[in-house]
Short mmCIF file of N, CA and C in Angstrom, two decimals:
data_model
loop_
_atom_site.label_atom_id
_atom_site.label_comp_id
_atom_site.label_asym_id
_atom_site.label_seq_id
_atom_site.Cartn_x
_atom_site.Cartn_y
_atom_site.Cartn_z
N MET S 1 0.21 48.18 -65.95
CA MET S 1 0.61 47.31 -64.86
C MET S 1 2.06 46.83 -65.04
N LYS S 2 2.46 46.56 -66.29
CA LYS S 2 3.83 46.12 -66.53
C LYS S 2 4.82 47.20 -66.10
N THR S 3 4.48 48.47 -66.34
CA THR S 3 5.38 49.55 -65.96
C THR S 3 5.54 49.60 -64.45
N LEU S 4 4.45 49.44 -63.71
CA LEU S 4 4.50 49.45 -62.26
C LEU S 4 5.36 48.30 -61.74
N SER S 5 5.18 47.12 -62.32
CA SER S 5 5.98 45.97 -61.92
C SER S 5 7.45 46.22 -62.20
N TYR S 6 7.73 46.82 -63.35
CA TYR S 6 9.12 47.10 -63.71
C TYR S 6 9.72 48.11 -62.73
N LEU S 7 8.96 49.15 -62.39
CA LEU S 7 9.45 50.15 -61.44
C LEU S 7 9.67 49.53 -60.07
N MET S 8 8.79 48.64 -59.66
CA MET S 8 8.95 47.98 -58.36
C MET S 8 10.20 47.11 -58.39
N LEU S 9 10.42 46.41 -59.49
CA LEU S 9 11.60 45.56 -59.62
C LEU S 9 12.86 46.42 -59.59
N CYS S 10 12.85 47.53 -60.28
CA CYS S 10 14.02 48.42 -60.29
C CYS S 10 14.28 48.97 -58.90
N GLY S 11 13.23 49.32 -58.18
CA GLY S 11 13.40 49.82 -56.82
C GLY S 11 14.05 48.78 -55.93
N CYS S 12 13.67 47.53 -56.08
CA CYS S 12 14.26 46.46 -55.29
C CYS S 12 15.72 46.26 -55.67
N MET S 13 16.01 46.38 -56.94
CA MET S 13 17.39 46.21 -57.37
C MET S 13 18.27 47.30 -56.77
N PHE S 14 17.77 48.53 -56.71
CA PHE S 14 18.56 49.61 -56.13
C PHE S 14 18.80 49.36 -54.65
N VAL S 15 17.77 48.90 -53.95
CA VAL S 15 17.94 48.62 -52.53
C VAL S 15 18.96 47.50 -52.35
N THR S 16 18.84 46.46 -53.16
CA THR S 16 19.77 45.34 -53.08
C THR S 16 21.19 45.82 -53.36
N ASP S 17 21.37 46.65 -54.40
CA ASP S 17 22.70 47.15 -54.73
C ASP S 17 23.28 47.94 -53.57
N ASP S 18 22.47 48.77 -52.92
CA ASP S 18 22.96 49.55 -51.78
C ASP S 18 23.38 48.63 -50.64
N LEU S 19 22.60 47.58 -50.39
CA LEU S 19 22.95 46.66 -49.32
C LEU S 19 24.24 45.93 -49.63
N VAL S 20 24.42 45.53 -50.87
CA VAL S 20 25.64 44.82 -51.27
C VAL S 20 26.84 45.74 -51.11
N ILE S 21 26.69 47.00 -51.51
CA ILE S 21 27.79 47.95 -51.39
C ILE S 21 28.12 48.17 -49.92
N ALA S 22 27.10 48.33 -49.08
CA ALA S 22 27.32 48.53 -47.65
C ALA S 22 28.00 47.33 -47.02
N GLU S 23 27.57 46.12 -47.39
CA GLU S 23 28.19 44.91 -46.85
C GLU S 23 29.63 44.81 -47.31
N THR S 24 29.90 45.16 -48.56
CA THR S 24 31.26 45.11 -49.09
C THR S 24 32.15 46.08 -48.33
N LEU S 25 31.66 47.28 -48.06
CA LEU S 25 32.46 48.25 -47.32
C LEU S 25 32.69 47.78 -45.89
N ASP S 26 31.68 47.18 -45.26
CA ASP S 26 31.85 46.64 -43.91
C ASP S 26 32.91 45.54 -43.91
N ASP S 27 32.85 44.64 -44.89
CA ASP S 27 33.82 43.56 -45.00
C ASP S 27 35.22 44.12 -45.23
N LYS S 28 35.33 45.12 -46.08
CA LYS S 28 36.63 45.73 -46.36
C LYS S 28 37.22 46.31 -45.08
N GLN S 29 36.40 46.98 -44.29
CA GLN S 29 36.87 47.58 -43.05
C GLN S 29 37.29 46.49 -42.06
N ARG S 30 36.53 45.41 -41.96
CA ARG S 30 36.88 44.31 -41.07
C ARG S 30 38.23 43.71 -41.46
N ILE S 31 38.45 43.54 -42.75
CA ILE S 31 39.71 42.97 -43.23
C ILE S 31 40.87 43.92 -42.96
N GLU S 32 40.67 45.21 -43.24
CA GLU S 32 41.72 46.19 -42.96
C GLU S 32 42.05 46.21 -41.48
N ASN S 33 41.04 46.16 -40.62
CA ASN S 33 41.27 46.17 -39.18
C ASN S 33 42.04 44.92 -38.73
N ALA S 34 41.70 43.77 -39.29
CA ALA S 34 42.37 42.53 -38.92
C ALA S 34 43.85 42.57 -39.30
N PHE S 35 44.15 43.05 -40.51
CA PHE S 35 45.54 43.10 -40.95
C PHE S 35 46.31 44.19 -40.21
N SER S 36 45.64 45.28 -39.89
CA SER S 36 46.28 46.34 -39.10
C SER S 36 46.63 45.80 -37.71
N GLY S 37 45.69 45.08 -37.10
CA GLY S 37 45.94 44.47 -35.80
C GLY S 37 47.06 43.45 -35.86
N TRP S 38 47.14 42.71 -36.96
CA TRP S 38 48.20 41.71 -37.15
C TRP S 38 49.56 42.41 -37.20
N ALA S 39 49.60 43.54 -37.93
CA ALA S 39 50.85 44.29 -38.05
C ALA S 39 51.30 44.83 -36.68
N GLN S 40 50.33 45.12 -35.81
CA GLN S 40 50.64 45.64 -34.48
C GLN S 40 50.81 44.52 -33.45
N GLY S 41 50.56 43.30 -33.86
CA GLY S 41 50.70 42.16 -32.97
C GLY S 41 49.54 41.97 -32.01
N THR S 42 48.39 42.57 -32.33
CA THR S 42 47.23 42.48 -31.43
C THR S 42 46.08 41.65 -32.00
N ALA S 43 46.19 41.21 -33.25
CA ALA S 43 45.11 40.44 -33.88
C ALA S 43 45.69 39.58 -34.99
N SER S 44 44.84 38.82 -35.61
CA SER S 44 45.26 37.95 -36.71
C SER S 44 44.16 37.94 -37.78
N PRO S 45 44.53 37.99 -39.05
CA PRO S 45 43.51 37.91 -40.10
C PRO S 45 42.82 36.56 -40.12
N PHE S 46 43.43 35.55 -39.49
CA PHE S 46 42.82 34.23 -39.44
C PHE S 46 41.57 34.22 -38.56
N GLU S 47 41.42 35.24 -37.73
CA GLU S 47 40.22 35.36 -36.91
C GLU S 47 38.98 35.63 -37.76
N LEU S 48 39.17 36.06 -39.00
CA LEU S 48 38.06 36.32 -39.91
C LEU S 48 37.47 35.04 -40.47
N LEU S 49 38.20 33.95 -40.39
CA LEU S 49 37.76 32.69 -40.98
C LEU S 49 36.79 31.95 -40.06
N ALA S 50 35.97 31.13 -40.66
CA ALA S 50 35.03 30.31 -39.90
C ALA S 50 35.79 29.29 -39.07
N ASP S 51 35.21 28.91 -37.95
CA ASP S 51 35.84 27.89 -37.09
C ASP S 51 36.00 26.56 -37.80
N THR S 52 35.20 26.33 -38.83
CA THR S 52 35.23 25.06 -39.55
C THR S 52 36.15 25.10 -40.77
N THR S 53 36.93 26.17 -40.92
CA THR S 53 37.85 26.27 -42.05
C THR S 53 38.87 25.15 -41.98
N GLN S 54 39.11 24.52 -43.13
CA GLN S 54 40.07 23.42 -43.18
C GLN S 54 41.17 23.79 -44.17
N TRP S 55 42.41 23.72 -43.71
CA TRP S 55 43.56 24.08 -44.52
C TRP S 55 44.23 22.84 -45.08
N THR S 56 44.69 22.93 -46.31
CA THR S 56 45.51 21.87 -46.90
C THR S 56 46.78 22.52 -47.44
N VAL S 57 47.91 22.13 -46.90
CA VAL S 57 49.20 22.64 -47.37
C VAL S 57 49.81 21.55 -48.24
N MET S 58 50.06 21.90 -49.48
CA MET S 58 50.58 20.93 -50.44
C MET S 58 52.10 20.88 -50.37
N GLY S 59 52.66 19.75 -50.74
CA GLY S 59 54.10 19.63 -50.85
C GLY S 59 54.69 18.63 -49.90
N PRO S 60 56.02 18.43 -49.99
CA PRO S 60 56.70 17.41 -49.19
C PRO S 60 57.24 17.95 -47.85
N SER S 61 56.98 19.20 -47.54
CA SER S 61 57.54 19.76 -46.30
C SER S 61 56.84 19.21 -45.07
N PRO S 62 57.47 19.34 -43.90
CA PRO S 62 56.85 18.86 -42.66
C PRO S 62 55.52 19.55 -42.33
N SER S 63 55.31 20.75 -42.87
CA SER S 63 54.04 21.45 -42.61
C SER S 63 52.94 21.04 -43.59
N ALA S 64 53.24 20.18 -44.55
CA ALA S 64 52.23 19.74 -45.53
C ALA S 64 51.22 18.84 -44.86
N GLY S 65 50.01 18.94 -45.33
CA GLY S 65 48.94 18.10 -44.80
C GLY S 65 47.66 18.90 -44.67
N THR S 66 46.66 18.28 -44.07
CA THR S 66 45.36 18.94 -43.89
C THR S 66 45.14 19.20 -42.41
#
């Protein structure tokens, strides 16, 4: 029974690894597309960020702040 449980666990790990790899490739493609669009003036990589993203610019310049 331990062997079967181990094999089932390994099978799940392989599925999980495949999903993680697929998600990583999808994310990589989304990022490449965003930067490519930015270079062409048709998109912005900032579109990839959540609407609730909060920026803090450090320093004494006029653009500093949150």
